[in-house]
Amino acid sequence: MSEPPTSEFDTEIAVTPTQAGEYAGRLTDRWRIGNGVNGGVVMSLAASAMAHRLESEGAHAELLAFSGYFLTASEPGPVILSTEVIRAGRTISTGQASVSQQAADGQVVERMRALASFGDLPDAPERAAPPPDLPPPEGCVSGREGISFLRAASLLERFELRLDPATLGWLEGNPSRRGLLQGWLRMVDDRAPDPLLLLFALDALPPVAFDLGLFGWTPTLELTAQIVARPVPGWLRVAVTSGPVGGGRMVEDAQVWDSAGTLVGQSRQLCGLPRQAG
Amino acid sequence: MSEPPTSEFDTEIAVTPTQAGEYAGRLTDRWRIGNGVNGGVVMSLAASAMAHRLESEGAHAELLAFSGYFLTASEPGPVILSTEVIRAGRTISTGQASVSQQAADGQVVERMRALASFGDLPDAPERAAPPPDLPPPEGCVSGREGISFLRAASLLERFELRLDPATLGWLEGNPSRRGLLQGWLRMVDDRAPDPLLLLFALDALPPVAFDLGLFGWTPTLELTAQIVARPVPGWLRVAVTSGPVGGGRMVEDAQVWDSAGTLVGQSRQLCGLPRQAG
């Protein structure tokens, strides 16, 4: 295509066309959390393939809405992305992507199926929630240095995460049970936010379930994001809140503001919950 | 299949298998609003086909999450529903549906593409928002009798809609601009709520854009719903709030509680906005 990507994020979500509607990608070990690759980067990779496909057909390629249904955990290694243009409209274009990997036994396993719409974003929403009151990044807790179990996650080497200490009571065994986690986020190589990076940022914080006293693996079952404005460069603010909990699942909402304090995106996911209660 | 459905809603979302993974349905003129068929009933029809498909393969058939991307407006007439089982898992099964109709010129046009997950619902969530404070149904405004432009919509003959007068200032030219609309909903034939009816109920109220002074057609671009508990029979309470507005689009959130006051479902949609501002 054009020049090779220079940022870590763009390298990870780069795709190469292989055959009609199909792209090859590669997930590395650099965005790992727990035993799998972070779901946010898998979503951004899928949206990247869809944007390439739409752009190659002269359709809109700025992400407005994305729904990903997670099927199995992605692993470092080659990825096959099958895309479909469902409708190229006048103001909105909609596509589909299927993300697959070849498992150790040679079988191709689907990781995620996604639908997404693309169009034109405004520079700022006309009406949107203001950003939360946060201490400045230097008054927050570093995700990598302050949270011991995140030290092993290569993902935490890709961005600076500065969490509001007022939402970290669970680190000392005192979850607030409000269901709130918030902080600042910035890529270590200063890659500027755009819709694909916002999709990643919306799923980059630790699970808000921790603030409910529920510790463990909270796999995303489905996540839908709306990108509502073009972000400006600089630190992002992200706030995650918990929605309904029940049946071993939880709804988790996230909002992201750019460095100008503009709400630029939001998401809602249904995730699984660990069995034990705190 | 089994006995023919007896309720209006079940009749509308009934599907008949035609070939492998494909079902026939029929949308009638009885769920019309403006020039098209209500999007909620199209979503319920798609989820109904997916539930049939999953059930026929021995997988889960209780709706947990649904994402529908709307492509073109559905019309009364025959519908073709193509379904796919993407993954039948131990606790969750995920499928896809494509809703199509034959247009007047003979071409098959896709109306909606959807992804959804099915599993087992709890009887009540462990943690969820309480219902809003509403006057009793008899102290509310009838959607059909109180809102003149809804009288022509056959949709409003399918259910009793009783709107909280405190959220109807826009009827007298005084939108509160809070972005809130709420009320009671119950099918006229008393068809009890279940996950498929909740999916319909979440998109059944007038657009919350009215309370922002924005009047006109607000087509749904995509809607994702989570069903979080099994509803009990009786009146549903529905609250709709506006999220970010910009670029000619708006995010709209909805929540639905059953007659016991239990939050049973919620949704978020991206919709188009009319051009003029009030």
PDB file of N, CA and C in Angstrom, chain A residues 165-230:
ATOM      1  N   PRO A 165      -6.466   7.580  41.639  1.00  0.00           N
ATOM      2  CA  PRO A 165      -6.354   6.811  42.890  1.00  0.00           C
ATOM      3  C   PRO A 165      -7.702   6.681  43.614  1.00  0.00           C
ATOM      4  N   ALA A 166      -8.622   7.625  43.385  1.00  0.00           N
ATOM      5  CA  ALA A 166      -9.940   7.565  44.045  1.00  0.00           C
ATOM      6  C   ALA A 166     -10.767   6.372  43.569  1.00  0.00           C
ATOM      7  N   THR A 167     -10.335   5.721  42.460  1.00  0.00           N
ATOM      8  CA  THR A 167     -11.085   4.564  41.950  1.00  0.00           C
ATOM      9  C   THR A 167     -10.274   3.276  42.091  1.00  0.00           C
ATOM     10  N   LEU A 168      -9.244   3.314  42.955  1.00  0.00           N
ATOM     11  CA  LEU A 168      -8.355   2.146  43.095  1.00  0.00           C
ATOM     12  C   LEU A 168      -8.402   1.519  44.487  1.00  0.00           C
ATOM     13  N   GLY A 169      -9.483   1.753  45.235  1.00  0.00           N
ATOM     14  CA  GLY A 169      -9.599   1.167  46.568  1.00  0.00           C
ATOM     15  C   GLY A 169      -9.425  -0.344  46.562  1.00  0.00           C
ATOM     16  N   TRP A 170      -9.844  -0.990  45.467  1.00  0.00           N
ATOM     17  CA  TRP A 170      -9.745  -2.451  45.351  1.00  0.00           C
ATOM     18  C   TRP A 170      -8.311  -2.947  45.398  1.00  0.00           C
ATOM     19  N   LEU A 171      -7.331  -2.060  45.082  1.00  0.00           N
ATOM     20  CA  LEU A 171      -5.922  -2.461  45.149  1.00  0.00           C
ATOM     21  C   LEU A 171      -5.527  -2.775  46.585  1.00  0.00           C
ATOM     22  N   GLU A 172      -6.182  -2.099  47.546  1.00  0.00           N
ATOM     23  CA  GLU A 172      -5.900  -2.346  48.972  1.00  0.00           C
ATOM     24  C   GLU A 172      -7.011  -3.145  49.637  1.00  0.00           C
ATOM     25  N   GLY A 173      -7.804  -3.872  48.810  1.00  0.00           N
ATOM     26  CA  GLY A 173      -8.859  -4.705  49.389  1.00  0.00           C
ATOM     27  C   GLY A 173     -10.108  -3.941  49.775  1.00  0.00           C
ATOM     28  N   ASN A 174     -10.225  -2.679  49.333  1.00  0.00           N
ATOM     29  CA  ASN A 174     -11.416  -1.888  49.629  1.00  0.00           C
ATOM     30  C   ASN A 174     -12.109  -1.380  48.365  1.00  0.00           C
ATOM     31  N   PRO A 175     -12.702  -2.300  47.572  1.00  0.00           N
ATOM     32  CA  PRO A 175     -13.423  -1.832  46.383  1.00  0.00           C
ATOM     33  C   PRO A 175     -14.557  -0.896  46.800  1.00  0.00           C
ATOM     34  N   SER A 176     -14.741   0.198  46.073  1.00  0.00           N
ATOM     35  CA  SER A 176     -15.773   1.177  46.465  1.00  0.00           C
ATOM     36  C   SER A 176     -17.174   0.633  46.222  1.00  0.00           C
ATOM     37  N   ARG A 177     -17.288  -0.359  45.341  1.00  0.00           N
ATOM     38  CA  ARG A 177     -18.565  -0.951  44.919  1.00  0.00           C
ATOM     39  C   ARG A 177     -19.475   0.042  44.193  1.00  0.00           C
ATOM     40  N   ARG A 178     -18.940   1.204  43.810  1.00  0.00           N
ATOM     41  CA  ARG A 178     -19.697   2.100  42.938  1.00  0.00           C
ATOM     42  C   ARG A 178     -19.687   1.561  41.511  1.00  0.00           C
ATOM     43  N   GLY A 179     -18.636   0.779  41.179  1.00  0.00           N
ATOM     44  CA  GLY A 179     -18.476   0.328  39.794  1.00  0.00           C
ATOM     45  C   GLY A 179     -17.947   1.444  38.920  1.00  0.00           C
ATOM     46  N   LEU A 180     -16.768   1.963  39.268  1.00  0.00           N
ATOM     47  CA  LEU A 180     -16.173   3.085  38.524  1.00  0.00           C
ATOM     48  C   LEU A 180     -14.659   2.969  38.520  1.00  0.00           C
ATOM     49  N   LEU A 181     -14.075   3.142  37.340  1.00  0.00           N
ATOM     50  CA  LEU A 181     -12.629   3.120  37.167  1.00  0.00           C
ATOM     51  C   LEU A 181     -12.322   4.164  36.108  1.00  0.00           C
ATOM     52  N   GLN A 182     -11.362   5.063  36.372  1.00  0.00           N
ATOM     53  CA  GLN A 182     -11.080   6.096  35.366  1.00  0.00           C
ATOM     54  C   GLN A 182      -9.615   6.516  35.405  1.00  0.00           C
ATOM     55  N   GLY A 183      -9.166   7.061  34.296  1.00  0.00           N
ATOM     56  CA  GLY A 183      -7.776   7.477  34.231  1.00  0.00           C
ATOM     57  C   GLY A 183      -7.400   8.051  32.885  1.00  0.00           C
ATOM     58  N   TRP A 184      -6.103   8.240  32.720  1.00  0.00           N
ATOM     59  CA  TRP A 184      -5.523   8.814  31.501  1.00  0.00           C
ATOM     60  C   TRP A 184      -4.825   7.722  30.698  1.00  0.00           C
ATOM     61  N   LEU A 185      -4.785   7.886  29.395  1.00  0.00           N
ATOM     62  CA  LEU A 185      -4.153   6.894  28.534  1.00  0.00           C
ATOM     63  C   LEU A 185      -3.458   7.607  27.380  1.00  0.00           C
ATOM     64  N   ARG A 186      -2.242   7.162  27.085  1.00  0.00           N
ATOM     65  CA  ARG A 186      -1.459   7.757  25.991  1.00  0.00           C
ATOM     66  C   ARG A 186      -0.488   6.702  25.479  1.00  0.00           C
ATOM     67  N   MET A 187      -0.391   6.525  24.158  1.00  0.00           N
ATOM     68  CA  MET A 187       0.511   5.523  23.606  1.00  0.00           C
ATOM     69  C   MET A 187       1.954   5.930  23.915  1.00  0.00           C
ATOM     70  N   VAL A 188       2.834   4.961  24.229  1.00  0.00           N
ATOM     71  CA  VAL A 188       4.203   5.314  24.605  1.00  0.00           C
ATOM     72  C   VAL A 188       4.959   5.987  23.467  1.00  0.00           C
ATOM     73  N   ASP A 189       4.605   5.648  22.200  1.00  0.00           N
ATOM     74  CA  ASP A 189       5.291   6.306  21.076  1.00  0.00           C
ATOM     75  C   ASP A 189       4.508   7.533  20.602  1.00  0.00           C
ATOM     76  N   ASP A 190       3.566   7.974  21.413  1.00  0.00           N
ATOM     77  CA  ASP A 190       2.798   9.195  21.140  1.00  0.00           C
ATOM     78  C   ASP A 190       1.937   9.107  19.883  1.00  0.00           C
ATOM     79  N   ARG A 191       1.633   7.922  19.411  1.00  0.00           N
ATOM     80  CA  ARG A 191       0.742   7.753  18.258  1.00  0.00           C
ATOM     81  C   ARG A 191      -0.552   8.514  18.579  1.00  0.00           C
ATOM     82  N   ALA A 192      -0.955   9.436  17.715  1.00  0.00           N
ATOM     83  CA  ALA A 192      -2.123  10.283  17.975  1.00  0.00           C
ATOM     84  C   ALA A 192      -3.417   9.478  17.878  1.00  0.00           C
ATOM     85  N   PRO A 193      -4.395   9.799  18.724  1.00  0.00           N
ATOM     86  CA  PRO A 193      -5.668   9.078  18.651  1.00  0.00           C
ATOM     87  C   PRO A 193      -6.414   9.342  17.344  1.00  0.00           C
ATOM     88  N   ASP A 194      -7.064   8.310  16.835  1.00  0.00           N
ATOM     89  CA  ASP A 194      -8.003   8.393  15.716  1.00  0.00           C
ATOM     90  C   ASP A 194      -9.097   7.358  16.033  1.00  0.00           C
ATOM     91  N   PRO A 195     -10.120   7.240  15.189  1.00  0.00           N
ATOM     92  CA  PRO A 195     -11.209   6.309  15.547  1.00  0.00           C
ATOM     93  C   PRO A 195     -10.725   4.888  15.872  1.00  0.00           C
ATOM     94  N   LEU A 196      -9.744   4.351  15.136  1.00  0.00           N
ATOM     95  CA  LEU A 196      -9.290   2.982  15.405  1.00  0.00           C
ATOM     96  C   LEU A 196      -8.583   2.879  16.757  1.00  0.00           C
ATOM     97  N   LEU A 197      -7.837   3.931  17.125  1.00  0.00           N
ATOM     98  CA  LEU A 197      -7.170   3.903  18.429  1.00  0.00           C
ATOM     99  C   LEU A 197      -8.197   4.082  19.558  1.00  0.00           C
ATOM    100  N   LEU A 198      -9.253   4.860  19.306  1.00  0.00           N
ATOM    101  CA  LEU A 198     -10.301   5.024  20.328  1.00  0.00           C
ATOM    102  C   LEU A 198     -10.980   3.686  20.622  1.00  0.00           C
ATOM    103  N   LEU A 199     -11.198   2.893  19.564  1.00  0.00           N
ATOM    104  CA  LEU A 199     -11.808   1.569  19.723  1.00  0.00           C
ATOM    105  C   LEU A 199     -10.950   0.723  20.669  1.00  0.00           C
ATOM    106  N   PHE A 200      -9.647   0.822  20.502  1.00  0.00           N
ATOM    107  CA  PHE A 200      -8.712   0.126  21.378  1.00  0.00           C
ATOM    108  C   PHE A 200      -8.773   0.694  22.796  1.00  0.00           C
ATOM    109  N   ALA A 201      -8.734   2.037  22.914  1.00  0.00           N
ATOM    110  CA  ALA A 201      -8.680   2.695  24.234  1.00  0.00           C
ATOM    111  C   ALA A 201      -9.912   2.367  25.079  1.00  0.00           C
ATOM    112  N   LEU A 202     -11.066   2.192  24.419  1.00  0.00           N
ATOM    113  CA  LEU A 202     -12.315   1.926  25.148  1.00  0.00           C
ATOM    114  C   LEU A 202     -12.286   0.588  25.889  1.00  0.00           C
ATOM    115  N   ASP A 203     -11.368  -0.307  25.487  1.00  0.00           N
ATOM    116  CA  ASP A 203     -11.301  -1.622  26.133  1.00  0.00           C
ATOM    117  C   ASP A 203      -9.928  -1.864  26.751  1.00  0.00           C
ATOM    118  N   ALA A 204      -9.218  -0.785  27.132  1.00  0.00           N
ATOM    119  CA  ALA A 204      -7.829  -0.933  27.575  1.00  0.00           C
ATOM    120  C   ALA A 204      -7.647  -0.875  29.092  1.00  0.00           C
ATOM    121  N   LEU A 205      -8.663  -0.405  29.831  1.00  0.00           N
ATOM    122  CA  LEU A 205      -8.522  -0.300  31.287  1.00  0.00           C
ATOM    123  C   LEU A 205      -8.744  -1.660  31.960  1.00  0.00           C
ATOM    124  N   PRO A 206      -8.259  -1.835  33.200  1.00  0.00           N
ATOM    125  CA  PRO A 206      -8.590  -3.067  33.922  1.00  0.00           C
ATOM    126  C   PRO A 206     -10.111  -3.193  34.056  1.00  0.00           C
ATOM    127  N   PRO A 207     -10.633  -4.414  34.280  1.00  0.00           N
ATOM    128  CA  PRO A 207     -12.085  -4.607  34.369  1.00  0.00           C
ATOM    129  C   PRO A 207     -12.681  -3.812  35.531  1.00  0.00           C
ATOM    130  N   VAL A 208     -13.813  -3.124  35.276  1.00  0.00           N
ATOM    131  CA  VAL A 208     -14.470  -2.361  36.331  1.00  0.00           C
ATOM    132  C   VAL A 208     -15.057  -3.304  37.388  1.00  0.00           C
ATOM    133  N   ALA A 209     -15.154  -4.587  37.051  1.00  0.00           N
ATOM    134  CA  ALA A 209     -15.621  -5.591  38.015  1.00  0.00           C
ATOM    135  C   ALA A 209     -14.757  -5.580  39.280  1.00  0.00           C
ATOM    136  N   PHE A 210     -13.476  -5.206  39.143  1.00  0.00           N
ATOM    137  CA  PHE A 210     -12.573  -5.142  40.300  1.00  0.00           C
ATOM    138  C   PHE A 210     -13.145  -4.212  41.366  1.00  0.00           C
ATOM    139  N   ASP A 211     -13.770  -3.103  40.916  1.00  0.00           N
ATOM    140  CA  ASP A 211     -14.314  -2.132  41.871  1.00  0.00           C
ATOM    141  C   ASP A 211     -15.610  -2.634  42.516  1.00  0.00           C
ATOM    142  N   LEU A 212     -16.122  -3.792  42.023  1.00  0.00           N
ATOM    143  CA  LEU A 212     -17.276  -4.439  42.670  1.00  0.00           C
ATOM    144  C   LEU A 212     -16.808  -5.596  43.544  1.00  0.00           C
ATOM    145  N   GLY A 213     -15.484  -5.768  43.656  1.00  0.00           N
ATOM    146  CA  GLY A 213     -14.943  -6.862  44.465  1.00  0.00           C
ATOM    147  C   GLY A 213     -14.948  -8.190  43.742  1.00  0.00           C
ATOM    148  N   LEU A 214     -15.070  -8.152  42.408  1.00  0.00           N
ATOM    149  CA  LEU A 214     -15.080  -9.380  41.608  1.00  0.00           C
ATOM    150  C   LEU A 214     -13.760  -9.455  40.844  1.00  0.00           C
ATOM    151  N   PHE A 215     -12.865 -10.331  41.281  1.00  0.00           N
ATOM    152  CA  PHE A 215     -11.538 -10.409  40.685  1.00  0.00           C
ATOM    153  C   PHE A 215     -11.394 -11.628  39.800  1.00  0.00           C
ATOM    154  N   GLY A 216     -10.726 -11.471  38.692  1.00  0.00           N
ATOM    155  CA  GLY A 216     -10.475 -12.587  37.791  1.00  0.00           C
ATOM    156  C   GLY A 216     -10.694 -12.163  36.360  1.00  0.00           C
ATOM    157  N   TRP A 217     -10.798 -13.139  35.510  1.00  0.00           N
ATOM    158  CA  TRP A 217     -10.898 -12.987  34.070  1.00  0.00           C
ATOM    159  C   TRP A 217     -12.329 -12.584  33.700  1.00  0.00           C
ATOM    160  N   THR A 218     -12.509 -11.470  32.988  1.00  0.00           N
ATOM    161  CA  THR A 218     -13.842 -11.018  32.558  1.00  0.00           C
ATOM    162  C   THR A 218     -13.866 -10.924  31.032  1.00  0.00           C
ATOM    163  N   PRO A 219     -13.969 -12.073  30.357  1.00  0.00           N
ATOM    164  CA  PRO A 219     -13.892 -12.080  28.886  1.00  0.00           C
ATOM    165  C   PRO A 219     -15.035 -11.288  28.241  1.00  0.00           C
ATOM    166  N   THR A 220     -14.722 -10.468  27.259  1.00  0.00           N
ATOM    167  CA  THR A 220     -15.743  -9.743  26.504  1.00  0.00           C
ATOM    168  C   THR A 220     -16.513 -10.728  25.632  1.00  0.00           C
ATOM    169  N   LEU A 221     -17.840 -10.699  25.733  1.00  0.00           N
ATOM    170  CA  LEU A 221     -18.679 -11.530  24.860  1.00  0.00           C
ATOM    171  C   LEU A 221     -19.055 -10.737  23.622  1.00  0.00           C
ATOM    172  N   GLU A 222     -19.521  -9.516  23.811  1.00  0.00           N
ATOM    173  CA  GLU A 222     -19.756  -8.615  22.678  1.00  0.00           C
ATOM    174  C   GLU A 222     -19.490  -7.204  23.140  1.00  0.00           C
ATOM    175  N   LEU A 223     -19.036  -6.371  22.224  1.00  0.00           N
ATOM    176  CA  LEU A 223     -18.780  -4.960  22.525  1.00  0.00           C
ATOM    177  C   LEU A 223     -19.231  -4.118  21.342  1.00  0.00           C
ATOM    178  N   THR A 224     -20.007  -3.084  21.632  1.00  0.00           N
ATOM    179  CA  THR A 224     -20.389  -2.130  20.591  1.00  0.00           C
ATOM    180  C   THR A 224     -19.883  -0.757  20.985  1.00  0.00           C
ATOM    181  N   ALA A 225     -19.222  -0.086  20.051  1.00  0.00           N
ATOM    182  CA  ALA A 225     -18.697   1.262  20.283  1.00  0.00           C
ATOM    183  C   ALA A 225     -19.284   2.227  19.268  1.00  0.00           C
ATOM    184  N   GLN A 226     -19.517   3.459  19.714  1.00  0.00           N
ATOM    185  CA  GLN A 226     -19.836   4.556  18.801  1.00  0.00           C
ATOM    186  C   GLN A 226     -18.709   5.580  18.903  1.00  0.00           C
ATOM    187  N   ILE A 227     -18.159   5.959  17.766  1.00  0.00           N
ATOM    188  CA  ILE A 227     -17.178   7.049  17.733  1.00  0.00           C
ATOM    189  C   ILE A 227     -17.975   8.290  17.338  1.00  0.00           C
ATOM    190  N   VAL A 228     -17.881   9.366  18.134  1.00  0.00           N
ATOM    191  CA  VAL A 228     -18.780  10.497  17.897  1.00  0.00           C
ATOM    192  C   VAL A 228     -18.066  11.758  17.423  1.00  0.00           C
ATOM    193  N   ALA A 229     -16.746  11.815  17.501  1.00  0.00           N
ATOM    194  CA  ALA A 229     -16.017  12.983  17.000  1.00  0.00           C
ATOM    195  C   ALA A 229     -14.565  12.604  16.741  1.00  0.00           C
ATOM    196  N   ARG A 230     -13.885  13.415  15.914  1.00  0.00           N
ATOM    197  CA  ARG A 230     -12.454  13.232  15.628  1.00  0.00           C
ATOM    198  C   ARG A 230     -11.646  13.730  16.814  1.00  0.00           C
TER     199      ARG A 230
END
